[in-house]
Short mmCIF file of C-alpha atoms in Angstrom, two decimals:
data_model
loop_
_atom_site.label_atom_id
_atom_site.label_comp_id
_atom_site.label_asym_id
_atom_site.label_seq_id
_atom_site.Cartn_x
_atom_site.Cartn_y
_atom_site.Cartn_z
CA MET A 1 0.56 0.42 0.11
CA ILE A 2 1.35 3.61 -0.87
CA THR A 3 0.21 6.65 1.51
CA ILE A 4 -1.29 9.95 -0.46
CA ILE A 5 -0.55 13.18 1.96
CA TYR A 6 -2.77 15.78 0.70
CA PRO A 7 -2.02 19.36 3.23
CA PHE A 8 -4.80 21.62 2.67
CA LYS A 9 -6.35 25.21 4.26
CA ASN A 10 -9.40 26.57 3.49
CA ARG A 11 -10.42 25.16 -0.23
CA GLU A 12 -13.71 24.72 -2.23
CA LEU A 13 -14.72 21.61 -1.56
CA GLN A 14 -15.56 21.59 -4.99
CA ARG A 15 -11.85 21.42 -5.63
CA ILE A 16 -11.43 18.53 -3.11
CA LYS A 17 -14.77 16.23 -4.47
CA LYS A 18 -12.67 16.78 -8.06
CA SER A 19 -9.46 15.32 -6.74
CA LEU A 20 -10.71 12.50 -4.97
CA ASP A 21 -13.22 11.43 -7.10
CA SER A 22 -10.09 10.79 -9.51
CA LEU A 23 -8.83 8.53 -7.19
CA VAL A 24 -11.94 6.59 -6.78
CA ASN A 25 -11.27 6.26 -10.35
CA GLN A 26 -7.54 4.26 -9.60
CA TYR A 27 -7.37 0.96 -10.93
CA ASN A 28 -5.02 -0.09 -8.13
CA LYS A 29 -6.56 0.61 -5.36
CA ASP A 30 -3.63 -0.81 -2.92
CA PHE A 31 -3.68 2.92 -1.84
CA SER A 32 -5.09 5.57 1.37
CA VAL A 33 -5.00 9.18 2.03
CA VAL A 34 -3.99 11.03 4.92
CA PHE A 35 -5.65 14.50 4.40
CA VAL A 36 -4.27 16.84 6.53
CA ASP A 37 -6.23 19.99 7.61
CA TYR A 38 -3.91 22.86 8.81
CA GLY A 39 -6.44 24.98 10.84
CA SER A 40 -9.81 25.68 8.52
CA ASP A 41 -11.99 27.80 9.71
CA PHE A 42 -14.97 25.95 11.71
CA GLU A 43 -17.53 26.10 8.87
CA THR A 44 -14.96 25.06 6.32
CA ALA A 45 -13.80 22.13 8.09
CA ALA A 46 -17.18 21.09 9.13
CA SER A 47 -18.05 20.99 5.47
CA VAL A 48 -14.97 18.93 3.88
CA LYS A 49 -15.00 15.96 7.46
CA GLU A 50 -19.08 15.42 5.51
CA LEU A 51 -17.45 15.44 2.10
CA LEU A 52 -15.09 13.08 2.98
CA LYS A 53 -17.41 10.38 4.91
CA GLN A 54 -17.78 9.60 1.35
CA TYR A 55 -14.21 8.00 0.59
CA GLU A 56 -13.77 5.50 2.85
CA PHE A 57 -9.81 5.77 1.84
CA VAL A 58 -9.68 8.39 3.58
CA LYS A 59 -8.17 9.51 6.95
CA TYR A 60 -9.14 13.30 8.08
CA ILE A 61 -6.56 14.95 10.55
CA TYR A 62 -7.75 18.75 12.09
CA SER A 63 -4.44 20.37 13.37
CA PHE A 64 -5.42 23.78 15.18
CA HIS A 65 -3.16 26.14 13.41
CA ASN A 66 -6.12 28.23 13.09
CA ASN A 67 -4.60 31.91 13.33
CA GLN A 68 -1.32 31.04 11.94
CA PRO A 69 0.20 31.52 8.48
CA TRP A 70 -0.13 28.71 6.30
CA SER A 71 3.12 26.20 6.38
CA ARG A 72 2.62 23.45 3.67
CA ALA A 73 6.05 22.04 5.44
CA LYS A 74 4.23 21.94 8.73
CA ALA A 75 1.07 20.47 7.34
CA ILE A 76 2.67 17.67 5.31
CA ASN A 77 4.89 16.71 8.65
CA ILE A 78 1.82 15.89 10.72
CA GLY A 79 0.68 13.72 8.02
CA LEU A 80 3.82 11.79 7.88
CA ARG A 81 3.19 11.22 11.76
CA PHE A 82 0.44 9.09 10.54
CA VAL A 83 1.68 7.49 7.96
CA GLU A 84 2.73 3.74 8.35
CA THR A 85 3.40 2.88 4.13
CA GLU A 86 6.93 2.09 3.16
CA TYR A 87 5.95 5.18 0.72
CA VAL A 88 4.62 8.05 0.50
CA PHE A 89 3.31 10.46 -2.22
CA ILE A 90 2.41 14.31 -1.67
CA ALA A 91 -0.09 15.90 -3.14
CA ASP A 92 -1.95 18.91 -3.74
CA ILE A 93 -5.66 19.55 -3.09
CA ASP A 94 -5.72 20.74 -7.47
CA ILE A 95 -4.36 17.80 -8.68
CA ILE A 96 -6.40 15.39 -11.21
CA PHE A 97 -4.74 12.27 -11.22
CA ASN A 98 -5.08 9.85 -14.44
CA GLU A 99 -6.39 6.28 -13.48
CA ARG A 100 -3.47 4.89 -14.33
CA PHE A 101 -1.12 7.13 -11.70
CA VAL A 102 -1.00 3.94 -8.55
CA ASP A 103 -0.58 1.69 -10.69
CA VAL A 104 2.67 3.52 -12.30
CA LEU A 105 3.67 4.84 -8.43
CA PHE A 106 3.97 0.84 -7.87
CA GLY A 107 5.88 0.65 -10.97
CA LEU A 108 8.44 3.20 -9.78
CA LYS A 109 8.89 2.66 -6.14
CA ASP A 110 11.11 -0.06 -6.17
CA LYS A 111 13.54 1.80 -8.63
CA ASN A 112 13.90 5.15 -6.94
CA ASP A 113 14.41 6.31 -3.85
CA ASN A 114 12.03 9.51 -4.68
CA VAL A 115 10.83 10.41 -7.93
CA TYR A 116 8.84 13.96 -8.48
CA PHE A 117 5.97 13.93 -11.39
CA GLN A 118 5.42 16.80 -14.22
CA VAL A 119 2.45 18.18 -13.78
CA GLY A 120 -0.15 19.85 -16.79
CA TYR A 121 -1.30 23.04 -15.93
CA LEU A 122 -5.47 23.74 -17.00
CA ASP A 123 -5.97 26.97 -17.62
CA LYS A 124 -9.17 28.48 -15.29
CA TYR A 125 -11.88 27.37 -18.16
CA GLU A 126 -10.76 23.98 -18.52
CA SER A 127 -10.75 23.85 -14.78
CA ALA A 128 -14.51 24.20 -14.08
CA GLU A 129 -15.05 21.12 -16.72
CA VAL A 130 -15.79 17.94 -15.53
CA LYS A 131 -13.76 15.52 -18.18
CA CYS A 132 -12.20 11.97 -18.94
CA PHE A 133 -8.79 12.58 -17.32
CA ASP A 134 -7.25 12.45 -21.58
CA PHE A 135 -9.92 14.93 -22.54
CA TYR A 136 -8.56 17.57 -20.78
CA THR A 137 -6.49 20.35 -22.71
CA VAL A 138 -3.43 21.19 -20.87
CA GLU A 139 -2.11 24.77 -21.48
CA SER A 140 1.39 24.31 -20.65
CA THR A 141 3.54 21.40 -18.33
CA SER A 142 5.93 21.74 -15.60
CA ILE A 143 9.86 22.18 -15.58
CA PRO A 144 11.87 19.78 -13.82
CA GLU A 145 12.58 21.80 -11.13
CA GLY A 146 8.56 21.79 -10.25
CA GLN A 147 8.96 18.94 -7.48
CA GLY A 148 6.02 19.41 -5.50
CA LEU A 149 3.98 16.00 -6.38
CA SER A 150 6.88 13.54 -5.28
CA LEU A 151 6.84 9.63 -4.30
CA PHE A 152 9.13 9.28 -1.35
CA LYS A 153 10.49 6.38 1.12
CA LEU A 154 8.85 7.11 4.05
CA ASP A 155 12.88 6.10 5.80
CA SER A 156 14.19 8.80 3.57
CA LEU A 157 12.32 11.54 5.10
CA LEU A 158 11.89 10.62 8.50
CA MET A 159 15.94 10.21 8.67
CA ILE A 160 16.27 14.02 7.36
CA GLY A 161 13.31 15.13 10.06
CA GLY A 162 10.66 15.74 7.63
CA PHE A 163 10.26 19.25 5.79
CA ASP A 164 12.06 21.92 6.74
CA GLU A 165 9.61 23.57 9.00
CA PHE A 166 10.94 27.24 8.45
CA PHE A 167 9.08 27.56 5.04
CA HIS A 168 5.87 29.44 5.11
CA PHE A 169 3.25 30.62 2.84
CA TRP A 170 4.58 29.26 -0.62
CA GLY A 171 7.59 28.43 -2.13
CA ALA A 172 10.92 26.52 -1.85
CA GLU A 173 9.94 23.56 0.58
CA ASP A 174 10.17 21.31 -1.99
CA GLU A 175 13.45 22.09 -3.96
CA ASP A 176 14.62 21.55 -0.51
CA ILE A 177 13.77 18.68 0.59
CA HIS A 178 14.82 17.03 -2.66
CA LEU A 179 18.05 19.10 -1.65
CA ARG A 180 18.55 17.31 1.22
CA LEU A 181 17.49 13.81 0.28
CA GLN A 182 20.16 14.33 -2.23
CA ASN A 183 22.64 15.40 1.01
CA ALA A 184 21.75 12.01 2.80
CA GLY A 185 23.11 10.16 -0.15
CA PHE A 186 18.80 9.71 -2.07
CA SER A 187 18.55 9.80 -5.59
CA SER A 188 15.59 12.15 -7.20
CA ARG A 189 13.65 11.30 -10.67
CA PHE A 190 12.46 13.49 -12.59
CA TYR A 191 9.28 11.47 -14.17
CA ASP A 192 8.37 12.98 -17.88
CA ASP A 193 7.45 9.74 -19.16
CA GLU A 194 3.75 11.34 -19.59
CA ILE A 195 2.03 13.33 -18.20
CA LEU A 196 -0.27 11.46 -15.52
CA LEU A 197 -1.26 14.88 -13.13
CA LEU A 198 -3.55 17.41 -14.03
CA HIS A 199 -4.07 20.70 -12.48
CA GLN A 200 -6.53 23.15 -11.78
CA TRP A 201 -6.28 26.59 -12.68
CA HIS A 202 -5.94 29.17 -8.71
CA GLU A 203 -4.78 32.23 -8.50
CA ILE A 204 -1.06 32.21 -7.97
CA PHE A 205 0.67 33.30 -4.63
CA GLU A 206 2.88 35.56 -6.68
CA LYS A 207 0.29 37.83 -8.49
CA LEU A 208 -0.88 38.93 -5.01
CA ASP A 209 -0.38 42.02 -3.74
CA ASN A 210 1.54 41.94 -0.40
CA ASN A 211 2.46 45.02 -0.12
CA LYS A 212 -0.85 45.87 1.20
CA LEU A 213 -2.30 45.27 4.71
CA THR A 214 -4.94 42.42 4.18
CA ILE A 215 -6.87 40.09 6.67
CA GLU A 216 -5.29 37.10 5.50
CA PRO A 217 -2.14 37.36 6.76
CA ILE A 218 0.76 37.99 4.13
CA LEU A 219 4.56 38.91 4.06
CA SER A 220 5.90 40.70 2.11
CA ASN A 221 8.91 40.05 -0.07
CA VAL A 222 9.20 36.24 1.80
CA PHE A 223 9.71 33.96 -1.65
CA SER A 224 13.07 36.04 -1.02
CA LEU A 225 13.16 34.67 2.11
CA ASN A 226 12.62 31.39 1.54
CA LYS A 227 15.24 31.26 -0.78
CA GLN A 228 17.63 32.55 1.53
CA LYS A 229 16.82 29.64 3.60
CA LEU A 230 17.07 27.62 0.76
CA ARG A 231 20.23 28.72 0.00
CA PHE A 232 21.31 28.79 3.47
CA ASN A 233 21.23 24.92 3.52
CA GLN A 234 21.98 24.37 0.54
CA LYS A 235 25.67 26.05 1.27
CA ASN A 236 25.49 24.32 4.96
CA ASN A 237 25.14 21.06 3.43
CA ILE A 238 21.99 20.91 5.84
CA VAL A 239 20.36 17.61 6.37
CA LYS A 240 18.05 18.09 9.34
CA PRO A 241 17.46 21.16 9.86
CA ASN A 242 13.93 21.44 12.60
CA THR A 243 14.28 20.44 16.49
CA GLU A 244 12.89 16.85 17.07
CA ASN A 245 9.06 18.29 17.38
CA TRP A 246 9.24 18.04 14.16
CA GLY A 247 5.27 17.78 12.37
CA LYS A 248 3.74 18.09 15.68
CA LEU A 249 -0.35 18.83 15.60
CA ILE A 250 -1.75 21.35 17.67
CA THR A 251 -4.83 20.10 19.97
CA GLU A 252 -7.93 21.67 20.66
CA LYS A 253 -6.81 22.05 24.33
CA GLU A 254 -3.26 23.88 23.34
CA PHE A 255 -5.88 26.05 21.28
CA GLU A 256 -8.24 27.07 23.72
CA LEU A 257 -4.98 27.76 26.34
CA LEU A 258 -4.69 31.01 24.21
CA ASN A 259 -7.68 31.93 23.37
CA SER A 260 -9.20 31.55 27.14
CA ASN A 261 -6.49 34.59 27.82
CA GLN A 262 -8.65 37.36 26.98
CA GLU A 263 -6.72 40.12 28.35
CA SER A 264 -4.65 42.15 25.65
CA VAL A 265 -2.36 45.33 26.46
CA VAL A 266 -2.65 47.43 23.46
CA LEU A 267 -0.23 48.66 22.04
CA LEU A 268 0.27 51.66 19.37
CA ASN A 269 2.16 51.82 16.49
CA LYS A 270 5.20 54.37 17.11
CA LYS A 271 8.31 53.13 16.31
CA HIS A 272 9.97 52.89 19.81
CA VAL A 273 6.99 50.71 21.18
CA ILE A 274 6.85 48.36 18.33
CA GLU A 275 10.97 47.90 18.14
CA ASN A 276 10.82 47.70 22.46
CA PHE A 277 8.00 45.05 22.06
CA LEU A 278 10.40 42.81 19.19
CA ASP A 279 13.72 44.08 21.07
CA ILE A 280 12.91 42.89 24.18
CA VAL A 281 9.40 42.36 25.64
CA LEU A 282 8.71 38.76 22.97
CA SER A 283 12.14 37.69 23.20
CA LYS A 284 12.52 37.73 26.83
CA THR A 285 9.25 37.32 28.58
CA ASN A 286 8.78 33.43 29.33
CA SER A 287 6.58 30.68 30.87
CA GLU A 288 3.34 33.36 30.09
CA ILE A 289 0.95 33.64 27.08
CA LEU A 290 1.81 36.73 25.41
CA ASN A 291 -1.55 38.62 24.59
CA VAL A 292 -0.92 42.20 22.71
CA THR A 293 -3.08 44.13 19.84
CA PHE A 294 -1.23 46.81 17.91
CA GLN A 295 -3.67 49.92 16.89
CA GLU A 296 -3.19 53.03 15.09
CA ALA A 297 -2.26 55.94 17.48
CA PRO A 298 -5.03 58.62 17.07
CA TYR A 299 -2.61 61.74 17.11
CA GLN A 300 -1.44 60.50 13.76
CA LEU A 301 -4.55 60.89 12.02
CA THR A 302 -5.05 64.79 13.68
CA LEU A 303 -4.20 67.83 11.03
CA ASN A 304 -1.10 68.84 14.49
CA TYR A 305 0.76 65.78 13.21
CA LYS A 306 0.09 66.02 9.32
CA ILE A 307 1.15 69.93 9.47
CA LYS A 308 4.24 68.65 11.21
CA LYS A 309 5.47 66.20 8.72
CA ILE A 310 4.59 68.55 5.87
CA PHE A 311 7.49 70.99 7.02
CA HIS A 312 9.50 68.16 8.84
CA LEU A 313 9.39 69.54 12.11
CA LYS A 314 9.94 67.23 15.07
CA THR A 315 7.32 64.45 16.08
CA GLU A 316 6.58 61.06 16.79
CA GLU A 317 7.94 58.31 14.37
CA TYR A 318 5.14 55.61 13.60
CA TYR A 319 5.27 52.25 11.67
CA SER A 320 2.22 51.70 9.33
CA LEU A 321 0.30 48.38 10.40
CA LYS A 322 1.64 46.91 6.98
CA GLU A 323 5.35 47.58 8.60
CA ILE A 324 4.36 45.75 11.93
CA ASN A 325 2.48 43.40 10.14
CA ASP A 326 5.61 42.23 8.54
CA MET A 327 7.98 42.82 11.42
CA LEU A 328 6.23 40.37 13.14
CA LEU A 329 5.60 38.19 11.26
CA LYS A 330 9.57 37.96 9.81
CA ALA A 331 10.24 37.63 13.58
CA LEU A 332 7.25 34.71 14.03
CA LEU A 333 8.67 32.71 11.56
CA ILE A 334 12.07 32.67 12.02
CA TYR A 335 12.35 33.12 15.61
CA TYR A 336 9.12 31.13 17.05
CA GLN A 337 8.28 28.78 14.71
CA ASP A 338 8.07 26.03 17.51
CA TYR A 339 5.85 28.44 19.54
CA LEU A 340 2.38 28.37 20.13
CA PHE A 341 0.79 31.56 19.02
CA ASN A 342 -2.74 32.87 17.02
CA TYR A 343 -2.02 36.00 14.33
CA ASN A 344 -5.04 37.62 13.42
CA ILE A 345 -5.98 40.62 11.47
CA SER A 346 -9.20 42.37 12.51
CA SER A 347 -12.26 42.72 9.41
CA ASP A 348 -11.41 46.31 9.02
CA LEU A 349 -7.82 46.56 8.65
CA LYS A 350 -7.15 48.51 11.84
CA SER A 351 -5.38 46.08 14.56
CA ILE A 352 -4.00 43.17 15.03
CA GLN A 353 -3.35 41.30 17.76
CA LEU A 354 -0.88 38.05 18.61
CA LYS A 355 -1.22 35.38 21.29
CA ILE A 356 1.98 33.42 22.13
CA LYS A 357 2.74 31.02 24.45
CA LYS A 358 6.40 31.36 25.85
#
């Protein structure tokens, strides 16, 4: 048997159904699915659980990463902790499988340590169609650098401590895992003999405006940050970048512990206040829950302040909430990725709340 891991958070039900229906049609039924929900909102999670009841081969895992940035690496690692088969395939909720795909996996698994597959991309209109696999029109295909859909020997992933949990949002975790496996002595092969996987269209992360504050947390220039970590791992021949606690699932009890703390300290967006919080308060506080809300100072909106700025008179200096968002997220992802935290941006975009258990 081969296990297929789906990392997931807050996507459309129809996308899930189309992908899993293509697994129902597999000629070879000797597979199971570990579906890792990385903290979808509770309404979406309930709908997903109900949908998945239709597929007896699926095991649903929910981790309470509700108010944390998306990390495909962490979601996959959680799934790896539930795998009991010798081989594991890392899937994507956007993928439609050829009905021979599992058969091909079995044919490859004893010949190579790890295999990553070429993908055919569907455009927006073709993705909306429901067809037999061979009737879809492919707009473009992936290049060898696209390594996201891969068959691995489970032991090889466990030996290097899974995917690097530094990586958040999108980018670099797939290239990194194959490079680290090569450093550990394993081989990888690009399978482009035929197109067995189709990718349903969606808006790509790179095209989102990450220079504006949005309800969904986005870190400006996160691709650059991820690439820097990728190059660091490569240059220093890093094989095991994670702590031994990798693949940790957040339980409901831990989630409720953070949310039981209702008393939030309000910090205004003055530069010296924000810098003091990041440099001293956040780094030096231990053994308690920090609950902080960041807001714009009312004085920043006054005519007096605006006049002083126009005439370059001395006045208080402020960070925008977007700048604070980027500073907080960068600190959380670099220094506090293993801590339990909740991160929320208000619906009116006028405040940011951070709860973190130190």
